XYZ file of N, CA, C and O in Angstrom:
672
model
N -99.909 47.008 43.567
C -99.798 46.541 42.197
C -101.040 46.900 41.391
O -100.914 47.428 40.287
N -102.362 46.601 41.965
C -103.392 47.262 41.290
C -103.590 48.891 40.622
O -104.054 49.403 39.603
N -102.862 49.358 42.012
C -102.880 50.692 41.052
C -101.974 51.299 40.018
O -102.186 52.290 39.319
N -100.359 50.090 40.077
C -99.677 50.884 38.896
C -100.548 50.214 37.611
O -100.586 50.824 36.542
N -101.248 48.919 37.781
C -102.145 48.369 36.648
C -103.048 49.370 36.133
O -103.196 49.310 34.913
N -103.697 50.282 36.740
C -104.964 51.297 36.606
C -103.740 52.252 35.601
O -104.052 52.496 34.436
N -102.569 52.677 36.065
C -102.326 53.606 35.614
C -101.461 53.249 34.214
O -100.880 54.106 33.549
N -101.490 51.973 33.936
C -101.222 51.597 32.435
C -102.295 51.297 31.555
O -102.384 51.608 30.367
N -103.277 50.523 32.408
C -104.910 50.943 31.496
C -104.909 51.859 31.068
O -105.229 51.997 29.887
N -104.511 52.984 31.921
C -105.299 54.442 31.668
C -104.784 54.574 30.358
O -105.406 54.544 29.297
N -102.891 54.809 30.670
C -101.604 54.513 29.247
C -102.318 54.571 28.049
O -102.627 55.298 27.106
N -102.450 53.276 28.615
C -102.986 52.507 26.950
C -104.103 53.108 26.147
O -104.065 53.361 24.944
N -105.290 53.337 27.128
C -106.160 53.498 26.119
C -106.505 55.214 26.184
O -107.600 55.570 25.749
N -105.601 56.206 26.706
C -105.773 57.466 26.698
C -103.966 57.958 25.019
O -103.260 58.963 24.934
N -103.981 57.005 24.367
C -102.674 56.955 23.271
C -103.570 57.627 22.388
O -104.767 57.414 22.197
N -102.687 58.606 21.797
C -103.334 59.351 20.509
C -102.932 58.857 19.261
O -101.747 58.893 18.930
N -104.010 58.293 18.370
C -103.450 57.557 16.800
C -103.137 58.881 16.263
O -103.633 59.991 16.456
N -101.910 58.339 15.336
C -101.269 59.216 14.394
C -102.416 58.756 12.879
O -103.201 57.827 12.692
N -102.003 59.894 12.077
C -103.261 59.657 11.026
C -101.589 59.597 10.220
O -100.593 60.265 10.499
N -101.806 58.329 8.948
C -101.102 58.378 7.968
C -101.679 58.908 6.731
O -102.793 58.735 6.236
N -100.276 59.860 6.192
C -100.985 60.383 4.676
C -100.285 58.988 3.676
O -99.200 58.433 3.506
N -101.919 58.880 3.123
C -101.950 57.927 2.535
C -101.403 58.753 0.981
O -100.756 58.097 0.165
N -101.720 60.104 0.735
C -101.577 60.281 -0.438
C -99.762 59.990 -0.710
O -99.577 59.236 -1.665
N -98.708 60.383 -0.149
C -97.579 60.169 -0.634
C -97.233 58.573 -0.012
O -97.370 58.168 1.142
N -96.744 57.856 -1.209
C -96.271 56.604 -0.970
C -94.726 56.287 -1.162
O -94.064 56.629 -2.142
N -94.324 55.670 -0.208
C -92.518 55.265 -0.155
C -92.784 54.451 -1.524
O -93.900 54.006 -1.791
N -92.025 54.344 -2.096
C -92.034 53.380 -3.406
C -90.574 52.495 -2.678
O -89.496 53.056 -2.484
N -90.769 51.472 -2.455
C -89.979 49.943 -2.062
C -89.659 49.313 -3.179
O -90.305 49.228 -4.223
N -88.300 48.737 -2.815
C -88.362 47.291 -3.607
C -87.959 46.483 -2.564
O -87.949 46.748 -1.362
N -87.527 45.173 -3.305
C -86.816 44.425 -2.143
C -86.366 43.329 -3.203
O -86.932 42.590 -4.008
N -84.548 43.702 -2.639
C -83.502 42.753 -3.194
C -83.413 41.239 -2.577
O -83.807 41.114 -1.417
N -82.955 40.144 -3.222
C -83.400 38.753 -2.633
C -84.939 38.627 -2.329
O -85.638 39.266 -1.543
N -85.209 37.737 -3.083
C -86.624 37.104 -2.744
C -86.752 35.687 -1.980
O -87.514 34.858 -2.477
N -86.053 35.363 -0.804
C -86.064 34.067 -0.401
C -86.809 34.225 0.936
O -87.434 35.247 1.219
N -86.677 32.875 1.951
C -87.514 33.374 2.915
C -88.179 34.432 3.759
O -89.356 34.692 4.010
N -87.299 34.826 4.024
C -86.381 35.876 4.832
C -87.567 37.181 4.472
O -88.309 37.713 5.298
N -87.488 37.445 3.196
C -88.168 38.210 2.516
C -89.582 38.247 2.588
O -90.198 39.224 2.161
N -90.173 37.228 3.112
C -91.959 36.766 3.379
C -91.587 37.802 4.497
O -91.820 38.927 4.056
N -91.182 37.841 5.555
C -91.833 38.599 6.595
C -91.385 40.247 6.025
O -92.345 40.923 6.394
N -90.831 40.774 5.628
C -90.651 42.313 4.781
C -91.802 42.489 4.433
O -92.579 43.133 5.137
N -92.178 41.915 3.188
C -93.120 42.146 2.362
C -94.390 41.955 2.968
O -95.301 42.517 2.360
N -94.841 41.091 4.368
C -95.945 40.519 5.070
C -95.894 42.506 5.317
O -96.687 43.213 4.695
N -94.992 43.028 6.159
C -94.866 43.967 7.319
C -95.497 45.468 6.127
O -96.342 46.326 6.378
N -94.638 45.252 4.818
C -94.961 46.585 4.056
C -96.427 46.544 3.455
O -97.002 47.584 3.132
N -97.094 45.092 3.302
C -98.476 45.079 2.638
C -99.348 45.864 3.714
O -100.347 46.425 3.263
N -99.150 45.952 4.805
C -99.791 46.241 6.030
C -99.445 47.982 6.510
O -99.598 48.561 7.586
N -99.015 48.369 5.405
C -98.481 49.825 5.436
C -99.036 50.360 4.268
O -98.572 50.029 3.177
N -100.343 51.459 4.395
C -100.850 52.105 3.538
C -100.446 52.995 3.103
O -101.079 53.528 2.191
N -98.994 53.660 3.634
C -98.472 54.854 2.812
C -97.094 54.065 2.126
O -96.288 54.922 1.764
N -96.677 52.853 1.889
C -95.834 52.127 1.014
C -96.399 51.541 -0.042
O -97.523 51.045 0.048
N -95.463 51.519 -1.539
C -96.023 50.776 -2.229
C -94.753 50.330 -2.831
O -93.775 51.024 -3.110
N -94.941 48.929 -3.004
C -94.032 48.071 -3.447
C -93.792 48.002 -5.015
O -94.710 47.659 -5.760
N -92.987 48.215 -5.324
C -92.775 48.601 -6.806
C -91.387 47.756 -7.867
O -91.014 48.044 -9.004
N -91.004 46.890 -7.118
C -89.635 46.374 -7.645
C -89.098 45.070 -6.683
O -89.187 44.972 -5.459
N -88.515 44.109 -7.648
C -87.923 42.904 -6.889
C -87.092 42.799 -7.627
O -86.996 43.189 -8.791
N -86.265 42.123 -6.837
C -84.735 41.554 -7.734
C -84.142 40.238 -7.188
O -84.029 40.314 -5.965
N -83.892 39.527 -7.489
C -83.616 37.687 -7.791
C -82.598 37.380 -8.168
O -82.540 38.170 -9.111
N -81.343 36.645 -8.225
C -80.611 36.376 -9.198
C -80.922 35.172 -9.872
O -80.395 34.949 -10.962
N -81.948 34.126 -9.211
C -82.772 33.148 -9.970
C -83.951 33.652 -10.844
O -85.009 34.164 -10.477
N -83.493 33.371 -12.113
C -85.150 33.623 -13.100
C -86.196 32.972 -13.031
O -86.458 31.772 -13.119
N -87.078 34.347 -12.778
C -88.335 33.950 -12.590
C -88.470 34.091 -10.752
O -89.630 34.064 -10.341
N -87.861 34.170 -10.168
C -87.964 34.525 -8.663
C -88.877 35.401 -7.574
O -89.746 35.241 -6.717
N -88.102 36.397 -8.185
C -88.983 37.710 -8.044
C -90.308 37.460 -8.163
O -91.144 37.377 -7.263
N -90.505 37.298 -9.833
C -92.021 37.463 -9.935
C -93.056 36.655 -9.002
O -94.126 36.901 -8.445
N -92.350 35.777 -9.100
C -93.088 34.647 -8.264
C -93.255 35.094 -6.778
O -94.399 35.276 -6.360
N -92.493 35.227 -6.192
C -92.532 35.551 -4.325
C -93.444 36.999 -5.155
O -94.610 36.666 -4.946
N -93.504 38.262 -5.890
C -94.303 38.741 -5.100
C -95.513 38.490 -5.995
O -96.253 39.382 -5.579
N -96.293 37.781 -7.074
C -97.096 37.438 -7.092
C -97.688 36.214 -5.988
O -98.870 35.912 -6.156
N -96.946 35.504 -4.887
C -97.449 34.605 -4.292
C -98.455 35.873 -3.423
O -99.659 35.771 -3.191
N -97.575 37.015 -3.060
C -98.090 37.756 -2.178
C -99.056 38.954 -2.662
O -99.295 40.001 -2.060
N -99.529 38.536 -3.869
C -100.653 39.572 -4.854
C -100.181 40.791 -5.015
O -100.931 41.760 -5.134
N -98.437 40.903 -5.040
C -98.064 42.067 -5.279
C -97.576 42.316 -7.341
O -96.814 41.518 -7.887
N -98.085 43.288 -7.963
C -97.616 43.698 -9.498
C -96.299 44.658 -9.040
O -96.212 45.560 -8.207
N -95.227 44.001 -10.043
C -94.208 44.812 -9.907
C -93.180 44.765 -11.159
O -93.392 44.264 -12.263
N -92.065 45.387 -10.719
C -91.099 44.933 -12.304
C -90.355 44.336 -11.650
O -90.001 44.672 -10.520
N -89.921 43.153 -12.372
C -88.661 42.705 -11.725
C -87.206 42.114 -12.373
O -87.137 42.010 -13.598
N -86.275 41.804 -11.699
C -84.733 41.921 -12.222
C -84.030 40.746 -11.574
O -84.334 40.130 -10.553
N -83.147 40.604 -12.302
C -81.983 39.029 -11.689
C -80.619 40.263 -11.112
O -79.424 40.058 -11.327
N -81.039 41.216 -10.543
C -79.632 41.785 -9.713
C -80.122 43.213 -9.108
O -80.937 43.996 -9.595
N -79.611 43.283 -8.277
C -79.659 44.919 -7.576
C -79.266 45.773 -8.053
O -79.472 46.891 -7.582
N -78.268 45.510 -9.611
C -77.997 46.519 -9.488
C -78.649 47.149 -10.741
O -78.564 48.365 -10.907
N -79.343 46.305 -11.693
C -80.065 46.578 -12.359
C -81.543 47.292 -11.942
O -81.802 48.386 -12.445
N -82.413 46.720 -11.107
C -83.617 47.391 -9.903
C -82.804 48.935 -9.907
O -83.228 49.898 -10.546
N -81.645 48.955 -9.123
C -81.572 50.565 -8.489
C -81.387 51.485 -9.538
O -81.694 52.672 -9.427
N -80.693 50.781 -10.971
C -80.548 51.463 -11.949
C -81.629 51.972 -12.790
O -81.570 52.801 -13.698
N -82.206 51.599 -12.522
C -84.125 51.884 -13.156
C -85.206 51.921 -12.925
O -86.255 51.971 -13.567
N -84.757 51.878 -11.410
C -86.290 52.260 -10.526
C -85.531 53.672 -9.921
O -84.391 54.134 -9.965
N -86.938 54.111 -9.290
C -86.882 55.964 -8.757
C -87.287 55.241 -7.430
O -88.500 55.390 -7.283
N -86.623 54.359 -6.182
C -86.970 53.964 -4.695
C -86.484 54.820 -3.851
O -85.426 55.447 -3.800
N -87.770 54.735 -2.942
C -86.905 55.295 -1.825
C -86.736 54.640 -0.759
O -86.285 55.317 0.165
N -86.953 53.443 -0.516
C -86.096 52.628 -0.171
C -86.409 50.826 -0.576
O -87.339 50.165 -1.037
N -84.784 50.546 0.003
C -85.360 49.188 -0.309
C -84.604 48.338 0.852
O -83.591 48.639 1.483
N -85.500 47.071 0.941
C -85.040 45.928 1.930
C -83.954 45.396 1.026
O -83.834 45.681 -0.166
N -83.045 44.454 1.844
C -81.818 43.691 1.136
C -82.201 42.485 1.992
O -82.237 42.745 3.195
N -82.443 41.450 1.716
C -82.629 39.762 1.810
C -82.081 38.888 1.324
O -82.543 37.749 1.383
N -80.537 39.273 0.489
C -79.659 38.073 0.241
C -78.908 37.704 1.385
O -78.916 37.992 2.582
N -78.182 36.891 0.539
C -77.281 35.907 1.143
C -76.510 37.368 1.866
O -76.532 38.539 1.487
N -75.793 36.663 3.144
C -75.280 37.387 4.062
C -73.673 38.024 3.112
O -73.386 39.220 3.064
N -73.035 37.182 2.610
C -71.969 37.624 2.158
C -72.537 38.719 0.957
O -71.881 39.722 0.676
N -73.461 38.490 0.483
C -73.584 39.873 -0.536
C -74.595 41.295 -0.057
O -75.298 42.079 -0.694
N -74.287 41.157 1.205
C -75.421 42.543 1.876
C -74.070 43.371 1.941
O -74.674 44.381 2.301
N -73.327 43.611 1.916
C -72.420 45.378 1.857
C -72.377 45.347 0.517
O -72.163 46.479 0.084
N -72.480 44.606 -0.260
C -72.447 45.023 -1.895
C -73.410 45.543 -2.325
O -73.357 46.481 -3.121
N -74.660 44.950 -1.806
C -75.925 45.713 -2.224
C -76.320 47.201 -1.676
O -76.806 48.174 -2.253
N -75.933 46.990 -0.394
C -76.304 48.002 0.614
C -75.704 49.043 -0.043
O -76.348 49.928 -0.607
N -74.335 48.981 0.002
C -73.456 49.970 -0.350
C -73.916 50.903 -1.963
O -73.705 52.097 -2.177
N -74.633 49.815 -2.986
C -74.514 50.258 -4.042
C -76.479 51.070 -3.956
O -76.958 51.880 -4.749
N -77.070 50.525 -2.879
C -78.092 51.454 -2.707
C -77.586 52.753 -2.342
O -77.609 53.756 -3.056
N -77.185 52.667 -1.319
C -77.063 53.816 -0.216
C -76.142 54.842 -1.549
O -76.514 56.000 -1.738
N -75.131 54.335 -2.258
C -74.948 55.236 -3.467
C -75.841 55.953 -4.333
O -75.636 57.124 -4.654
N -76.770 55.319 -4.696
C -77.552 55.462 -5.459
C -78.595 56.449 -4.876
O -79.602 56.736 -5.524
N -78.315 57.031 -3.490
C -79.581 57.909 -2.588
C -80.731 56.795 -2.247
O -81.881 57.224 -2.155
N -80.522 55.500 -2.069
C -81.997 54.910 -1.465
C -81.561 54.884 -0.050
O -80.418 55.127 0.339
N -82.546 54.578 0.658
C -82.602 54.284 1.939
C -82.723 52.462 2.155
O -83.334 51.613 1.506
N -81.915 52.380 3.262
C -81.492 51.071 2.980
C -82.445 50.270 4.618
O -82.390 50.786 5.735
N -83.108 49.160 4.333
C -83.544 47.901 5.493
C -82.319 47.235 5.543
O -81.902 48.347 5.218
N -81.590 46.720 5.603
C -80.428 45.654 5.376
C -81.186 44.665 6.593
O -81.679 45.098 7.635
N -81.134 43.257 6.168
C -81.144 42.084 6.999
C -79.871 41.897 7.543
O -78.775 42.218 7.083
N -80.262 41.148 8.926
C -78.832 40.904 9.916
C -78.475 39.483 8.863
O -79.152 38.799 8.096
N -76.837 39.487 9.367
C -76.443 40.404 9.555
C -75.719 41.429 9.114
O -75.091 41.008 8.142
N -75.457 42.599 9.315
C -74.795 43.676 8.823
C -74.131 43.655 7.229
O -74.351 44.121 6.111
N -72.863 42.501 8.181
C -72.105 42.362 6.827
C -70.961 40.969 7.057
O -71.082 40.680 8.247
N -70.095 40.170 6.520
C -69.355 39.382 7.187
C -68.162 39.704 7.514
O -67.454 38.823 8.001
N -67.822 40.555 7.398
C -66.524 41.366 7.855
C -66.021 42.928 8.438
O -65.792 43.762 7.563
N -65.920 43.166 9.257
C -65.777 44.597 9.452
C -65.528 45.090 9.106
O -65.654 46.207 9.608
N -64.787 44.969 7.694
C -64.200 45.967 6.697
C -65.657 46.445 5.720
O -65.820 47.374 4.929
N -66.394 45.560 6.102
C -67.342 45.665 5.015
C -68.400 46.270 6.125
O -69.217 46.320 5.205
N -68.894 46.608 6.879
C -69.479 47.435 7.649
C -68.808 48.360 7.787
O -69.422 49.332 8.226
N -67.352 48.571 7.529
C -67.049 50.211 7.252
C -67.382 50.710 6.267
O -67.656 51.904 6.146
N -67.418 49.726 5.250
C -67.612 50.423 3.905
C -69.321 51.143 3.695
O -69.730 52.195 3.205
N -70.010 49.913 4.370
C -71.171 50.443 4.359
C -71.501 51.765 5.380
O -72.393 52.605 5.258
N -70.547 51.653 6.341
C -70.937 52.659 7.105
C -70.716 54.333 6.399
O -71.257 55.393 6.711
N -69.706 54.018 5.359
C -69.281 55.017 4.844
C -69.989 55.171 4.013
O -70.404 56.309 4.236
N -70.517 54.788 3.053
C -71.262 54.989 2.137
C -72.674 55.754 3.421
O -72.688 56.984 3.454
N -73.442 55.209 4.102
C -74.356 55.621 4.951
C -74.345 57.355 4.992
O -75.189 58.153 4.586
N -72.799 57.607 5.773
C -72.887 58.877 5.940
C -72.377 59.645 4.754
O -72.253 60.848 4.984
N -72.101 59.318 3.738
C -71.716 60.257 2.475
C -73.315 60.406 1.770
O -73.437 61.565 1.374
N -74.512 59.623 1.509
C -75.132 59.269 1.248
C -76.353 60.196 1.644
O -77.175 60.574 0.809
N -76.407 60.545 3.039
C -77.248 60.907 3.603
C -78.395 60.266 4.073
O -79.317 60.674 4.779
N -78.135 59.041 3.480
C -79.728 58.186 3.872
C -80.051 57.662 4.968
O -79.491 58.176 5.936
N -80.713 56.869 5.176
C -80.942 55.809 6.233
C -80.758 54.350 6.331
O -81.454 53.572 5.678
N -79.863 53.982 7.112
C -79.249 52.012 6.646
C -79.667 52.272 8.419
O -79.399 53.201 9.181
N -80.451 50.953 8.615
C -81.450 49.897 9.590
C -81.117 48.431 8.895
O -81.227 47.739 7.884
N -80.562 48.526 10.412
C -79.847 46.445 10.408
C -81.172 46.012 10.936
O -81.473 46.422 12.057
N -81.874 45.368 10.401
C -82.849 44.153 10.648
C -82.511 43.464 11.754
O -82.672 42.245 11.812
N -81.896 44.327 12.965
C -81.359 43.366 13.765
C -82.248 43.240 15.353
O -81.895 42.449 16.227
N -83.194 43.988 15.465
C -84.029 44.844 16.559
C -85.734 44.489 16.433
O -86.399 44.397 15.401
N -86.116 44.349 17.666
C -87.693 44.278 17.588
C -88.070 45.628 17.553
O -89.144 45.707 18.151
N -87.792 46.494 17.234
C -88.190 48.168 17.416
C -89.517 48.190 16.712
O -90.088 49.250 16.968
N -90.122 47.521 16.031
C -91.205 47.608 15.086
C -92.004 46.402 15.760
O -92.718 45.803 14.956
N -92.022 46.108 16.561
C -92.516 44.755 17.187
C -94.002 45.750 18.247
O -93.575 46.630 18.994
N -95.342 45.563 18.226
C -95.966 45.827 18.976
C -95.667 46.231 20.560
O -95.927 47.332 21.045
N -95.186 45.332 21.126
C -95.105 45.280 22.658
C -93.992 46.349 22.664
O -94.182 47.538 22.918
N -93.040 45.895 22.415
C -92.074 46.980 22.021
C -92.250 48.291 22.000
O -91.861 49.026 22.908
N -92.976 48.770 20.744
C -93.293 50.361 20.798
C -94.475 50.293 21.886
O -94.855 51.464 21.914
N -95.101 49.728 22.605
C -95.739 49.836 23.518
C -94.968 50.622 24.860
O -95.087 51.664 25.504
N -94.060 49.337 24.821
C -93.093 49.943 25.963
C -92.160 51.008 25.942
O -91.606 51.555 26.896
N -92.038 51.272 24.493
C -91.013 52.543 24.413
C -91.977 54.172 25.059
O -91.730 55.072 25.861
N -93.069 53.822 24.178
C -94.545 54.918 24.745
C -94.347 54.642 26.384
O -93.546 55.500 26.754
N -94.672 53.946 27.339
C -94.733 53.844 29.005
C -93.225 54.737 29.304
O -93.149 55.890 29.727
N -92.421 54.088 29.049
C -90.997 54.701 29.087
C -90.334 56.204 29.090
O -89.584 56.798 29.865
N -91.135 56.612 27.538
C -91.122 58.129 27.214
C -92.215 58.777 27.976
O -91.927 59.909 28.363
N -93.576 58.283 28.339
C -94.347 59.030 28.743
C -94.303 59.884 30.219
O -94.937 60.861 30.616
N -92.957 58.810 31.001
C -92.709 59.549 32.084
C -93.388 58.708 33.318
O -92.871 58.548 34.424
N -94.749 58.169 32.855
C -95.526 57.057 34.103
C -94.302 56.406 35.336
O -94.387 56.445 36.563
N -93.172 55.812 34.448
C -92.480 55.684 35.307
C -91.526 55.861 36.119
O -90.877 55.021 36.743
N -91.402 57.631 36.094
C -90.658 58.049 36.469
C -89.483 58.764 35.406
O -89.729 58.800 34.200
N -88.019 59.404 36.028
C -87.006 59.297 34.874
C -86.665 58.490 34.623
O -85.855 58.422 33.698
């Protein structure tokens, strides 16, 4: 056991950092501003090649508020579909209510953004077709919030995995 330990030390600290270009920035928004939405916005402040540029609320005054709590300047809107209609994103999170994520999703992924969608998906399977369809006519990218894939330990272990240490 000691020595497969030596040979994940090694792992770990022989990992090559990727350098981010800071000069081009994803321009974000993020639809629904309710809880849900603190950990998005925690994850993108912590990303130097994103910049957050747009919120949307259907309560006035919403928006502004969640992202000034979080010292973010932005424009903001009481609907998604106003945000996609007048912002230039390339992508955005969706944090409403569960019954209105294929409406939003769908009317991003139209619009050419790239879509976060929060789990889950959608409340009906008809409505994850729709989104699915829109996805591939679209060309973009729709990610269900449903996965630790962005979770530390996680991409830790995906790196041990790919690197081969343990075999095929």
């Amino acid at each position: 056991m000691a020595d497969n330990r030596n040979i994940l030390d090694d792992f770990k600290t022989n990992q090559e950092v990727k350098e981010i270009d800071t000069n081009v920035k994803l321009k974000v928004g993020i639809i629904g501003c309710g809880w849900i939405a603190d950990a998005h916005i925690v994850e993108y402040l912590k990303m130097p090649d994103v910049e957050l540029v747009a919120f949307a609320d259907l309560v006035p005054g919403k928006a502004e508020k969640f992202a000034k709590k979080h010292g973010v300047e932005g424009r903001y809107y009481l609907s998604h579909a106003d945000m996609l209609d007048n912002e230039e994103l390339d992508a955005v999170s969706i944090c409403t209510y569960n019954r209105t994520h294929a409406e939003c999703a769908v009317y991003a992924l139209n619009k050419g953004v790239n879509v976060l969608l929060e789990k889950p998906m959608s409340v009906t399977t008809e409505e994850a077709l729709e989104i699915r369809k829109a996805e591939k006519a679209s060309g973009k990218v729709l990610s269900i919030g449903f996965q630790p894939r962005f979770d530390p330990n996680m991409q830790m272990i995906k790196k041990i995995c790919e690197s081969g240490e343990l075999g095929r």
